[in-house]
Coordinates of C-alpha atoms in Angstrom, one line a residue:
Chain Y
M1 CA -93.6 -12.6 -75.3
S2 CA -92.3 -15.5 -77.3
N3 CA -92.6 -14.0 -80.7
E4 CA -93.5 -10.3 -80.8
F5 CA -92.7 -9.9 -84.5
A6 CA -95.0 -12.8 -85.5
F7 CA -97.8 -11.1 -83.5
I8 CA -97.2 -7.8 -85.2
D9 CA -97.3 -9.4 -88.6
W10 CA -100.5 -11.2 -87.6
I11 CA -102.1 -8.0 -86.4
R12 CA -101.3 -6.4 -89.7
S13 CA -103.0 -9.2 -91.5
Q14 CA -106.1 -8.4 -89.5
Q15 CA -106.2 -4.7 -90.5
R16 CA -107.3 -3.4 -93.9
T17 CA -108.4 -0.2 -95.5
E18 CA -112.1 0.7 -95.4
A19 CA -114.1 3.4 -97.0
S20 CA -113.0 5.8 -94.2
V21 CA -109.6 4.3 -93.6
L22 CA -107.2 5.3 -96.4
L23 CA -104.2 3.7 -94.8
A24 CA -104.3 1.1 -92.0
A25 CA -101.4 -0.4 -90.1
G26 CA -98.0 -0.8 -91.7
D27 CA -96.8 2.8 -91.8
D28 CA -95.8 5.4 -89.2
L29 CA -99.4 6.6 -88.8
A30 CA -102.8 5.6 -90.2
I31 CA -104.7 7.9 -92.5
V32 CA -108.5 8.4 -92.0
K33 CA -110.8 10.5 -94.1
F34 CA -113.6 12.5 -92.4
D35 CA -116.5 14.3 -94.0
P36 CA -115.9 18.0 -94.3
N37 CA -118.8 18.7 -91.9
D38 CA -117.6 16.2 -89.2
L39 CA -116.2 17.2 -85.9
V40 CA -113.5 14.7 -84.9
L41 CA -113.8 13.3 -81.3
I42 CA -110.7 11.8 -79.6
G43 CA -110.2 9.9 -76.4
I44 CA -108.0 7.2 -74.7
D45 CA -108.8 4.6 -72.1
Q46 CA -106.6 1.8 -70.7
I47 CA -107.3 -1.4 -68.9
L48 CA -104.7 -3.0 -66.6
D49 CA -104.2 -6.5 -65.4
G50 CA -105.2 -6.8 -61.8
V51 CA -107.2 -3.6 -61.9
H52 CA -109.8 -3.8 -64.7
F53 CA -109.4 -7.5 -65.6
N54 CA -107.6 -10.5 -64.4
L55 CA -105.6 -12.3 -67.0
N56 CA -105.5 -15.6 -65.1
E57 CA -109.2 -15.6 -64.6
H58 CA -111.0 -14.0 -67.6
D59 CA -111.5 -15.1 -71.1
P60 CA -108.9 -13.2 -73.2
R61 CA -111.5 -12.5 -75.9
L62 CA -113.7 -10.8 -73.3
I63 CA -110.7 -8.8 -72.0
G64 CA -110.2 -7.5 -75.6
K65 CA -113.9 -6.7 -75.9
K66 CA -113.9 -4.7 -72.7
A67 CA -110.9 -2.7 -73.8
M68 CA -112.7 -1.6 -77.0
N69 CA -116.2 -1.3 -75.6
R70 CA -115.1 1.2 -72.9
N71 CA -114.0 3.5 -75.7
L72 CA -117.1 2.9 -77.7
S73 CA -119.1 3.8 -74.6
D74 CA -117.2 7.1 -74.5
C75 CA -118.4 7.7 -78.0
A76 CA -121.9 6.9 -76.9
A77 CA -121.6 9.4 -74.1
M78 CA -120.9 12.2 -76.7
A79 CA -123.5 10.8 -79.2
C80 CA -120.8 10.4 -81.8
L81 CA -120.2 7.5 -84.2
P82 CA -116.9 5.6 -83.6
V83 CA -114.6 5.6 -86.7
S84 CA -111.2 4.1 -85.8
A85 CA -109.0 3.0 -82.9
V86 CA -105.3 2.6 -82.3
V87 CA -104.1 0.3 -79.6
S88 CA -101.0 -0.2 -77.5
F89 CA -100.0 -3.4 -75.7
A90 CA -97.4 -3.6 -72.9
I91 CA -97.0 -7.4 -73.0
P92 CA -95.5 -9.5 -70.2
R93 CA -92.5 -11.5 -71.4
G94 CA -93.5 -15.1 -71.9
M95 CA -97.1 -14.4 -72.7
S96 CA -98.4 -16.6 -75.5
V97 CA -99.0 -15.2 -79.0
E98 CA -102.3 -17.2 -79.0
C99 CA -103.6 -15.4 -75.9
M100 CA -102.7 -12.0 -77.4
K101 CA -104.4 -12.9 -80.6
E102 CA -107.6 -13.7 -78.7
I103 CA -107.5 -10.3 -76.9
Y104 CA -106.9 -8.6 -80.3
L105 CA -109.8 -10.5 -81.9
G106 CA -112.1 -9.5 -79.0
M107 CA -111.2 -5.8 -79.6
K108 CA -111.7 -6.2 -83.3
E109 CA -115.1 -7.9 -83.0
A110 CA -116.3 -5.3 -80.5
G111 CA -115.1 -2.4 -82.7
E112 CA -116.5 -3.8 -86.0
A113 CA -120.0 -4.3 -84.3
F114 CA -120.0 -0.5 -84.5
D115 CA -118.1 0.0 -87.7
C116 CA -115.0 1.0 -85.8
H117 CA -111.7 -0.3 -87.2
I118 CA -108.4 -0.8 -85.6
V119 CA -106.0 1.1 -87.8
G120 CA -102.7 1.0 -85.9
G121 CA -100.9 0.2 -82.8
D122 CA -97.8 -0.4 -80.8
T123 CA -96.5 -3.4 -78.9
G124 CA -93.8 -3.7 -76.3
S125 CA -92.6 -6.5 -74.0
W126 CA -91.6 -6.0 -70.4
D127 CA -91.4 -8.0 -67.2
Q128 CA -94.6 -6.4 -65.8
K129 CA -98.3 -7.2 -66.2
L130 CA -100.4 -6.6 -69.3
A131 CA -101.5 -3.1 -70.0
I132 CA -103.8 -2.2 -72.9
S133 CA -104.5 1.3 -74.1
V134 CA -107.1 2.1 -76.8
A135 CA -107.4 5.5 -78.3
I136 CA -110.5 6.1 -80.3
T137 CA -111.6 8.7 -82.9
G138 CA -115.2 9.4 -83.6
K139 CA -117.2 11.7 -85.8
S140 CA -120.2 14.0 -85.1
A141 CA -122.0 12.6 -88.2
G142 CA -124.8 15.2 -88.2
L143 CA -125.5 15.4 -84.5
T144 CA -123.9 18.0 -82.1
P145 CA -121.8 16.1 -79.6
V146 CA -123.4 16.1 -76.1
R147 CA -121.2 17.4 -73.3
R148 CA -121.3 17.0 -69.6
S149 CA -121.7 20.7 -69.1
G150 CA -125.2 21.4 -70.5
A151 CA -127.4 20.3 -67.5
R152 CA -129.9 23.0 -66.4
V153 CA -131.9 23.4 -63.2
G154 CA -135.2 21.6 -63.7
D155 CA -133.8 19.0 -66.1
T156 CA -135.0 15.4 -65.6
I157 CA -132.2 12.9 -65.0
Y158 CA -132.4 9.6 -66.9
V159 CA -130.4 6.3 -67.2
T160 CA -130.7 3.8 -70.0
G161 CA -130.6 0.6 -67.8
A162 CA -130.3 -1.2 -64.5
L163 CA -127.2 -0.5 -62.3
G164 CA -125.0 -2.3 -59.8
G165 CA -123.1 -5.5 -59.4
S166 CA -121.3 -5.4 -62.8
I167 CA -118.3 -7.1 -61.1
L168 CA -120.2 -10.4 -61.3
G169 CA -119.3 -10.4 -65.1
R170 CA -121.3 -7.6 -66.8
H171 CA -118.2 -5.3 -66.8
L172 CA -116.7 -7.7 -69.4
I173 CA -119.8 -8.1 -71.6
F174 CA -121.7 -4.9 -71.6
T175 CA -123.0 -3.4 -74.9
P176 CA -121.9 0.2 -75.4
R177 CA -125.0 2.4 -75.9
V178 CA -123.9 4.0 -79.2
R179 CA -127.1 3.4 -81.0
E180 CA -129.3 4.4 -78.1
A181 CA -127.4 7.7 -77.7
R182 CA -127.7 8.5 -81.4
D183 CA -131.4 7.8 -81.3
L184 CA -132.0 9.9 -78.2
V185 CA -130.1 12.9 -79.5
A186 CA -131.8 12.7 -82.9
R187 CA -135.2 12.8 -81.3
H188 CA -134.9 14.8 -78.1
A189 CA -133.0 17.9 -76.8
I190 CA -130.5 16.0 -74.6
R191 CA -128.7 18.7 -72.6
S192 CA -125.9 16.7 -70.9
M193 CA -124.7 13.1 -71.0
I194 CA -122.1 10.7 -69.6
D195 CA -121.5 7.0 -69.6
L196 CA -121.5 5.3 -66.2
S197 CA -118.0 3.9 -65.7
D198 CA -117.2 5.1 -62.2
G199 CA -120.7 4.6 -60.8
L200 CA -123.8 6.8 -61.0
S201 CA -123.0 8.9 -57.9
R202 CA -119.5 9.8 -59.1
D203 CA -120.4 10.2 -62.8
L204 CA -123.5 12.3 -62.2
G205 CA -121.2 14.4 -59.9
H206 CA -119.1 15.1 -63.1
I207 CA -122.2 16.4 -64.9
C208 CA -123.1 18.5 -61.9
R209 CA -119.6 19.9 -61.5
E210 CA -119.3 20.7 -65.3
S211 CA -122.7 22.3 -65.4
G212 CA -122.5 24.2 -62.1
V213 CA -125.7 22.5 -60.8
G214 CA -126.8 19.8 -58.3
A215 CA -128.8 16.7 -58.6
V216 CA -131.4 15.0 -56.5
L217 CA -132.0 11.3 -57.1
D218 CA -135.3 9.6 -56.2
S219 CA -134.3 6.5 -54.3
G220 CA -137.4 4.7 -55.4
C221 CA -136.6 5.2 -59.1
I222 CA -133.0 3.9 -59.3
P223 CA -133.1 0.8 -61.5
I224 CA -131.3 -1.9 -59.6
H225 CA -129.7 -4.7 -61.5
D226 CA -130.3 -8.3 -60.3
D227 CA -126.5 -8.6 -60.0
A228 CA -126.5 -6.0 -57.3
R229 CA -128.9 -8.1 -55.3
Q230 CA -126.4 -10.9 -55.3
R231 CA -123.7 -8.8 -53.7
P232 CA -123.3 -8.3 -49.9
G233 CA -124.4 -5.0 -48.5
D234 CA -127.0 -2.4 -49.5
V235 CA -128.4 -3.0 -53.0
L236 CA -129.1 0.7 -53.6
L237 CA -125.5 1.6 -52.7
H238 CA -124.3 -1.0 -55.2
A239 CA -126.5 0.6 -57.9
L240 CA -125.3 4.1 -57.0
N241 CA -121.6 3.3 -56.6
D242 CA -120.3 0.1 -58.1
G243 CA -119.3 1.4 -61.5
E244 CA -118.6 -0.2 -64.9
D245 CA -122.3 -0.4 -65.8
H246 CA -121.7 1.6 -69.0
E247 CA -125.3 2.7 -69.2
L248 CA -125.8 6.3 -70.2
C249 CA -126.9 9.0 -67.7
F250 CA -128.3 12.1 -69.3
T251 CA -130.5 15.1 -68.6
A252 CA -133.3 16.5 -70.7
D253 CA -136.9 17.7 -70.4
A254 CA -139.4 15.3 -68.8
G255 CA -141.3 12.9 -71.0
I256 CA -138.7 10.6 -72.6
D257 CA -140.1 7.1 -72.6
S258 CA -137.1 5.2 -73.8
A259 CA -135.1 5.7 -70.7
I260 CA -135.6 5.5 -66.9
R261 CA -136.3 8.7 -65.0
I262 CA -134.2 8.8 -61.8
G263 CA -134.2 12.4 -60.5
K264 CA -134.0 16.1 -61.1
I265 CA -131.3 18.7 -61.6
V266 CA -131.4 21.4 -58.9
E267 CA -129.6 24.6 -58.1
E268 CA -128.0 23.4 -54.9
K269 CA -124.6 21.9 -55.7
G270 CA -123.8 18.3 -55.0
V271 CA -125.4 14.9 -55.6
W272 CA -128.3 14.1 -53.3
I273 CA -130.6 11.2 -52.8
D274 CA -134.2 11.6 -51.6
R275 CA -135.3 8.6 -49.5
S276 CA -139.1 9.0 -48.8
G277 CA -138.8 12.8 -48.4
V278 CA -135.5 12.9 -46.6
R279 CA -132.7 14.3 -48.7
E280 CA -129.1 13.3 -47.9
K281 CA -125.9 14.0 -49.7
L282 CA -124.3 11.1 -51.5
I283 CA -120.8 10.2 -50.6
T284 CA -119.1 9.4 -53.9
A285 CA -116.1 7.8 -52.3
G286 CA -117.9 4.4 -52.4
F287 CA -116.5 3.6 -55.8
E288 CA -115.8 -0.1 -55.8
H289 CA -112.5 -0.8 -57.6
H290 CA -112.5 -4.1 -59.2
F291 CA -110.1 -6.8 -57.9
Chain U
M1 CA -100.2 7.0 -56.4
S2 CA -100.9 9.1 -53.3
N3 CA -103.5 11.4 -54.8
E4 CA -104.7 10.4 -58.2
F5 CA -107.7 12.8 -58.2
A6 CA -105.5 15.8 -57.4
F7 CA -103.3 14.8 -60.3
I8 CA -106.3 14.6 -62.7
D9 CA -107.6 18.0 -61.6
W10 CA -104.1 19.4 -62.0
I11 CA -103.9 17.9 -65.5
R12 CA -107.2 19.5 -66.4
S13 CA -105.9 22.9 -65.3
Q14 CA -103.0 22.4 -67.8
Q15 CA -105.4 21.8 -70.8
R16 CA -107.3 24.4 -72.6
T17 CA -109.2 25.0 -75.9
E18 CA -107.2 26.3 -78.8
A19 CA -108.2 27.3 -82.3
S20 CA -108.3 23.7 -83.4
V21 CA -109.4 22.2 -80.1
L22 CA -113.1 22.9 -79.5
L23 CA -113.2 20.9 -76.3
A24 CA -110.2 19.7 -74.2
A25 CA -110.2 17.5 -71.2
G26 CA -113.1 17.2 -68.8
D27 CA -115.6 15.3 -70.9
D28 CA -115.8 11.8 -72.3
L29 CA -113.9 12.8 -75.5
A30 CA -112.2 15.8 -76.8
I31 CA -113.5 17.6 -79.9
V32 CA -111.0 18.7 -82.6
K33 CA -111.9 20.6 -85.7
F34 CA -110.0 19.9 -89.0
D35 CA -110.0 21.8 -92.2
P36 CA -112.3 20.2 -94.8
N37 CA -109.3 19.4 -97.0
D38 CA -107.3 17.8 -94.2
L39 CA -106.6 14.1 -94.1
V40 CA -106.4 13.0 -90.4
L41 CA -103.4 10.9 -89.4
I42 CA -103.6 8.8 -86.2
G43 CA -101.0 6.7 -84.3
I44 CA -100.1 5.5 -80.9
D45 CA -96.8 4.8 -79.2
Q46 CA -95.9 3.8 -75.6
I47 CA -92.9 4.0 -73.4
L48 CA -92.4 1.6 -70.5
D49 CA -90.3 1.9 -67.4
G50 CA -87.3 -0.4 -67.7
V51 CA -87.6 -0.7 -71.5
H52 CA -87.6 2.8 -72.9
F53 CA -86.6 4.8 -69.8
N54 CA -85.6 4.2 -66.3
L55 CA -87.7 6.1 -63.7
N56 CA -85.0 5.8 -61.0
E57 CA -82.3 7.2 -63.3
H58 CA -83.8 9.7 -65.8
D59 CA -85.1 13.2 -65.3
P60 CA -89.0 12.8 -65.3
R61 CA -89.4 15.9 -67.5
L62 CA -87.2 14.2 -70.1
I63 CA -89.2 11.0 -69.8
G64 CA -92.3 13.0 -70.7
K65 CA -90.6 14.7 -73.6
K66 CA -89.5 11.4 -75.0
A67 CA -93.1 10.0 -74.8
M68 CA -94.4 12.9 -76.8
N69 CA -91.4 13.4 -79.2
R70 CA -91.6 9.8 -80.3
N71 CA -95.1 10.5 -81.6
L72 CA -94.2 13.8 -83.1
S73 CA -91.4 11.9 -84.9
D74 CA -94.1 9.6 -86.4
C75 CA -95.8 12.8 -87.7
A76 CA -92.5 13.9 -89.2
A77 CA -92.2 10.5 -90.9
M78 CA -95.5 11.1 -92.7
A79 CA -94.7 14.8 -93.3
C80 CA -97.9 15.8 -91.5
L81 CA -98.4 18.5 -88.8
P82 CA -99.2 17.3 -85.3
V83 CA -102.5 18.6 -83.9
S84 CA -103.5 16.9 -80.7
A85 CA -102.5 14.1 -78.3
V86 CA -104.3 12.0 -75.7
V87 CA -102.3 10.2 -73.1
S88 CA -102.7 7.3 -70.7
F89 CA -100.7 6.7 -67.6
A90 CA -100.5 3.4 -65.7
I91 CA -99.1 4.7 -62.5
P92 CA -97.3 2.7 -59.8
R93 CA -99.0 3.0 -56.5
G94 CA -97.0 5.3 -54.2
M95 CA -95.5 7.3 -57.0
S96 CA -95.4 11.0 -56.2
V97 CA -97.8 13.5 -57.8
E98 CA -94.8 15.9 -58.2
C99 CA -93.0 13.3 -60.4
M100 CA -96.1 12.7 -62.5
K101 CA -96.5 16.5 -63.0
E102 CA -92.9 16.7 -64.2
I103 CA -93.5 14.0 -66.7
Y104 CA -96.7 15.6 -67.9
L105 CA -95.0 19.0 -68.2
G106 CA -92.3 17.4 -70.3
M107 CA -95.0 16.0 -72.6
K108 CA -96.8 19.3 -72.8
E109 CA -93.7 21.3 -73.6
A110 CA -92.6 18.9 -76.2
G111 CA -96.0 19.0 -77.9
E112 CA -96.4 22.7 -77.7
A113 CA -93.1 23.2 -79.4
F114 CA -94.9 21.8 -82.5
D115 CA -98.3 23.3 -81.7
C116 CA -99.6 19.9 -80.6
H117 CA -101.9 20.0 -77.6
I118 CA -102.8 17.4 -75.0
V119 CA -106.5 17.2 -75.1
G120 CA -107.4 14.3 -72.9
G121 CA -106.2 11.2 -71.1
D122 CA -106.7 8.4 -68.7
T123 CA -104.9 7.6 -65.4
G124 CA -104.9 4.3 -63.5
S125 CA -103.0 3.1 -60.5
W126 CA -101.5 -0.3 -60.2
D127 CA -98.8 -2.2 -58.4
Q128 CA -96.6 -2.5 -61.5
K129 CA -94.2 -0.1 -63.2
L130 CA -95.0 3.1 -65.0
A131 CA -96.4 2.8 -68.6
I132 CA -97.2 5.8 -70.7
S133 CA -99.1 5.7 -74.0
V134 CA -99.5 8.7 -76.3
A135 CA -101.9 8.7 -79.2
I136 CA -101.4 11.5 -81.7
T137 CA -103.6 13.0 -84.4
G138 CA -102.0 15.0 -87.2
K139 CA -103.2 16.7 -90.4
S140 CA -102.0 16.6 -93.9
A141 CA -102.2 20.5 -94.1
G142 CA -101.6 20.8 -97.8
L143 CA -99.0 18.1 -98.3
T144 CA -99.7 14.5 -99.3
P145 CA -98.6 12.2 -96.5
V146 CA -95.4 10.3 -97.4
R147 CA -95.7 6.5 -97.0
R148 CA -93.2 3.8 -96.5
S149 CA -94.4 2.1 -99.7
G150 CA -93.3 4.6 -102.4
A151 CA -89.6 3.8 -102.9
R152 CA -88.6 3.0 -106.5
V153 CA -85.5 1.3 -107.9
G154 CA -82.9 4.0 -108.6
D155 CA -84.0 6.3 -105.7
T156 CA -81.3 7.8 -103.7
I157 CA -81.5 7.0 -99.9
Y158 CA -81.0 9.9 -97.5
V159 CA -80.9 10.5 -93.7
T160 CA -81.3 13.8 -91.9
G161 CA -78.5 13.4 -89.3
A162 CA -75.8 11.3 -87.6
L163 CA -76.7 7.9 -86.2
G164 CA -75.7 5.6 -83.3
G165 CA -75.1 5.6 -79.6
S166 CA -78.4 7.4 -78.7
I167 CA -78.5 5.3 -75.5
L168 CA -75.9 7.7 -74.1
G169 CA -78.7 10.2 -73.7
R170 CA -79.9 11.4 -77.1
H171 CA -82.9 9.0 -76.9
L172 CA -84.3 11.4 -74.3
I173 CA -83.6 14.7 -75.9
F174 CA -83.8 14.3 -79.7
T175 CA -85.8 16.9 -81.7
P176 CA -88.5 15.4 -83.9
R177 CA -87.8 16.4 -87.6
V178 CA -91.3 17.7 -88.2
R179 CA -90.1 21.0 -89.8
E180 CA -87.4 19.3 -91.9
A181 CA -90.0 16.8 -93.2
R182 CA -92.5 19.5 -94.2
D183 CA -89.7 21.5 -95.9
L184 CA -88.4 18.4 -97.8
V185 CA -91.8 17.4 -99.0
A186 CA -92.8 20.9 -100.0
R187 CA -89.6 21.2 -102.1
H188 CA -88.9 17.8 -103.4
A189 CA -90.7 14.6 -104.7
I190 CA -90.0 12.5 -101.6
R191 CA -91.1 9.0 -102.5
S192 CA -90.9 7.1 -99.2
M193 CA -90.0 8.1 -95.6
I194 CA -89.7 6.6 -92.1
D195 CA -88.3 7.9 -88.8
L196 CA -85.4 5.9 -87.4
S197 CA -86.7 4.4 -84.1
D198 CA -85.5 0.8 -84.4
G199 CA -82.3 1.5 -86.2
L200 CA -81.4 2.3 -89.8
S201 CA -81.0 -1.4 -90.9
R202 CA -84.4 -2.4 -89.5
D203 CA -86.3 0.8 -90.5
L204 CA -84.9 0.9 -94.0
G205 CA -86.0 -2.8 -94.2
H206 CA -89.6 -1.6 -93.5
I207 CA -89.4 0.8 -96.5
C208 CA -88.0 -2.0 -98.7
R209 CA -90.6 -4.5 -97.6
E210 CA -93.5 -2.1 -98.1
S211 CA -92.1 -0.9 -101.5
G212 CA -91.1 -4.3 -102.8
V213 CA -87.5 -3.3 -103.4
G214 CA -84.1 -3.6 -101.8
A215 CA -81.5 -1.1 -100.6
V216 CA -77.7 -0.9 -100.8
L217 CA -76.0 1.4 -98.3
D218 CA -72.6 2.9 -99.0
S219 CA -70.5 2.1 -95.9
G220 CA -68.4 5.2 -96.4
C221 CA -71.4 7.5 -96.4
I222 CA -73.2 6.5 -93.2
P223 CA -73.0 9.5 -90.9
I224 CA -71.7 8.2 -87.5
H225 CA -72.6 10.1 -84.4
D226 CA -69.9 10.9 -81.9
D227 CA -71.9 9.0 -79.3
A228 CA -71.5 5.8 -81.4
R229 CA -67.7 6.2 -81.1
Q230 CA -68.0 6.1 -77.3
R231 CA -69.7 2.7 -77.3
P232 CA -67.8 -0.6 -77.3
G233 CA -67.8 -2.5 -80.6
D234 CA -68.0 -1.5 -84.3
V235 CA -69.0 2.1 -84.7
L236 CA -70.6 1.4 -88.1
L237 CA -72.8 -1.3 -86.6
H238 CA -73.9 1.1 -83.9
A239 CA -74.9 3.6 -86.6
L240 CA -76.8 0.9 -88.5
N241 CA -78.5 -0.8 -85.6
D242 CA -78.7 1.1 -82.4
G243 CA -82.1 2.8 -82.9
E244 CA -83.8 5.7 -81.2
D245 CA -82.0 8.2 -83.4
H246 CA -85.3 9.7 -84.6
E247 CA -83.7 11.1 -87.7
L248 CA -85.6 10.7 -91.0
C249 CA -84.7 8.2 -93.6
F250 CA -86.2 8.8 -97.0
T251 CA -85.9 8.1 -100.7
A252 CA -86.0 10.5 -103.6
D253 CA -84.1 11.5 -106.7
A254 CA -80.5 12.4 -106.3
G255 CA -79.5 16.0 -105.7
I256 CA -81.1 16.9 -102.3
D257 CA -78.5 19.0 -100.5
S258 CA -80.3 19.3 -97.1
A259 CA -79.8 15.6 -96.2
I260 CA -77.1 13.0 -96.3
R261 CA -76.9 10.6 -99.2
I262 CA -76.3 7.0 -97.9
G263 CA -77.2 4.6 -100.6
K264 CA -79.5 3.5 -103.5
I265 CA -82.8 1.6 -103.8
V266 CA -82.2 -1.6 -105.9
E267 CA -84.3 -4.3 -107.4
E268 CA -82.8 -7.2 -105.3
K269 CA -84.8 -7.5 -102.1
G270 CA -83.1 -7.0 -98.7
V271 CA -80.9 -4.4 -97.1
W272 CA -77.3 -4.6 -98.2
I273 CA -74.1 -2.7 -97.3
D274 CA -71.3 -2.0 -99.8
R275 CA -67.9 -2.0 -98.1
S276 CA -65.3 -0.9 -100.7
G277 CA -67.1 -2.8 -103.5
V278 CA -68.0 -5.9 -101.5
R279 CA -71.8 -6.2 -100.9
E280 CA -73.1 -8.0 -97.9
K281 CA -76.5 -8.5 -96.5
L282 CA -77.3 -6.6 -93.3
I283 CA -78.5 -8.7 -90.4
T284 CA -81.2 -6.5 -88.8
A285 CA -81.4 -8.6 -85.6
G286 CA -78.8 -6.3 -84.1
F287 CA -81.4 -3.9 -82.7
E288 CA -80.0 -2.7 -79.3
H289 CA -82.9 -2.7 -76.8
H290 CA -82.4 0.0 -74.2
F291 CA -81.8 -1.2 -70.6

């Protein structure tokens, strides 16, 4: 990178204290204040050039948005409110400061849309491709965090939107379902939840494994995104396996109108699909890596 | 990487809930409980193959220790207690699971030495070199965090140990000064503090800039590590500029016996060195990048 220190100074100018942020960038660590009743939720997620985005092809601001929104989507999956993020950039030598600023601004905009502020970070230059890690903290803010492990036999399985074909562009511009998750958990007994990053078949498999149960999907109920129809191959398999939809998948009693019912939690382990009365096990290896 | 999912399952087996960790790896986010009086401190730091370590040369367990200890050293610099860490690995395709396990165990051991637990993470494979990010959370635990911005004209400047030549190996095996920092702050009015990662001249420059003051170092008082004497060039310049010492530099009133007095905070901006009565400005550009 041509001027790493100029970039660091510029980043600092973009960060400021907020009600919950007592000290933002410029020290060894940031200081954040939580309400005494809050549980603190913590996670990290990275995006890598050539794996999750392509620096030569994609708008840098959207790359930044994706990096932040993946973490916000993890907050949604726990029904917590995002609070702050810290970011690390491994920057290819020779990369322009302007491009890095665009990426940063994309992250900042995505975060601030959910009142989540970047409070610190780390930059390093190397002769390899761009890697971006975002670590997020969230707060329970009056709602018990929803885990993957709470699904019970008989639960109805839901998703919050149509699936498949996100590689056509949606993986860069999805909206994390933070508000939907808060609303669902405030109004219903949501027993387990996850965000769909690796594809419905694999992510629902995580819920099943953590909860010690199985799942049967109703093939006629899976909401298929128009993007999936533009991809070669079986559209249902795209909806089940493509990944990076970042919709929520959750289990609860029947009768929730604000999400789409796609199946049932059952006792028999594994993730199954029912096609017109014929039940077959889903092979989750179909995860479509981007690029 | 040959078997990323086996590595992820193994990582999970290494993580468990603790008194302060309500939910460790295996969900979208980890859940950590803080005392109602705690401030929460947050930061992130990365190490990159070819920049901060050399995968072909260094013991993988020490690489892991370094990744964690750099973050623990940031906690020391604020006088907070480390609580939990989340880690991201960008893993070269073809890297062995055994080597990654060694790195992880190094991180885990380094963290647990200070009661800091790895509670989550993210792995990705790519065709580039290894990048490791660690994001840490700490707690104030009864002591007000010490910032870089509190130095006052007339303060005495101290360091906690000898400096220079860490590239000979100390950069991989230093002990973060968490306990020393807590002890100092519990017993004395420490006004500003930083850990020496980029070298005394540069890091003391951060304190000066944040505090709006200057610093004069006494050339005869700078503690020079034996490692610095084994490097070509001026040993004093190695002690001032090499970096990755991870000792603490702090300012306070005179009279602290448990650290080494190296200079004074002055009104005139900049970092200066006094050599037998002749004061010259330190050029901080001498930072010695590793590898």
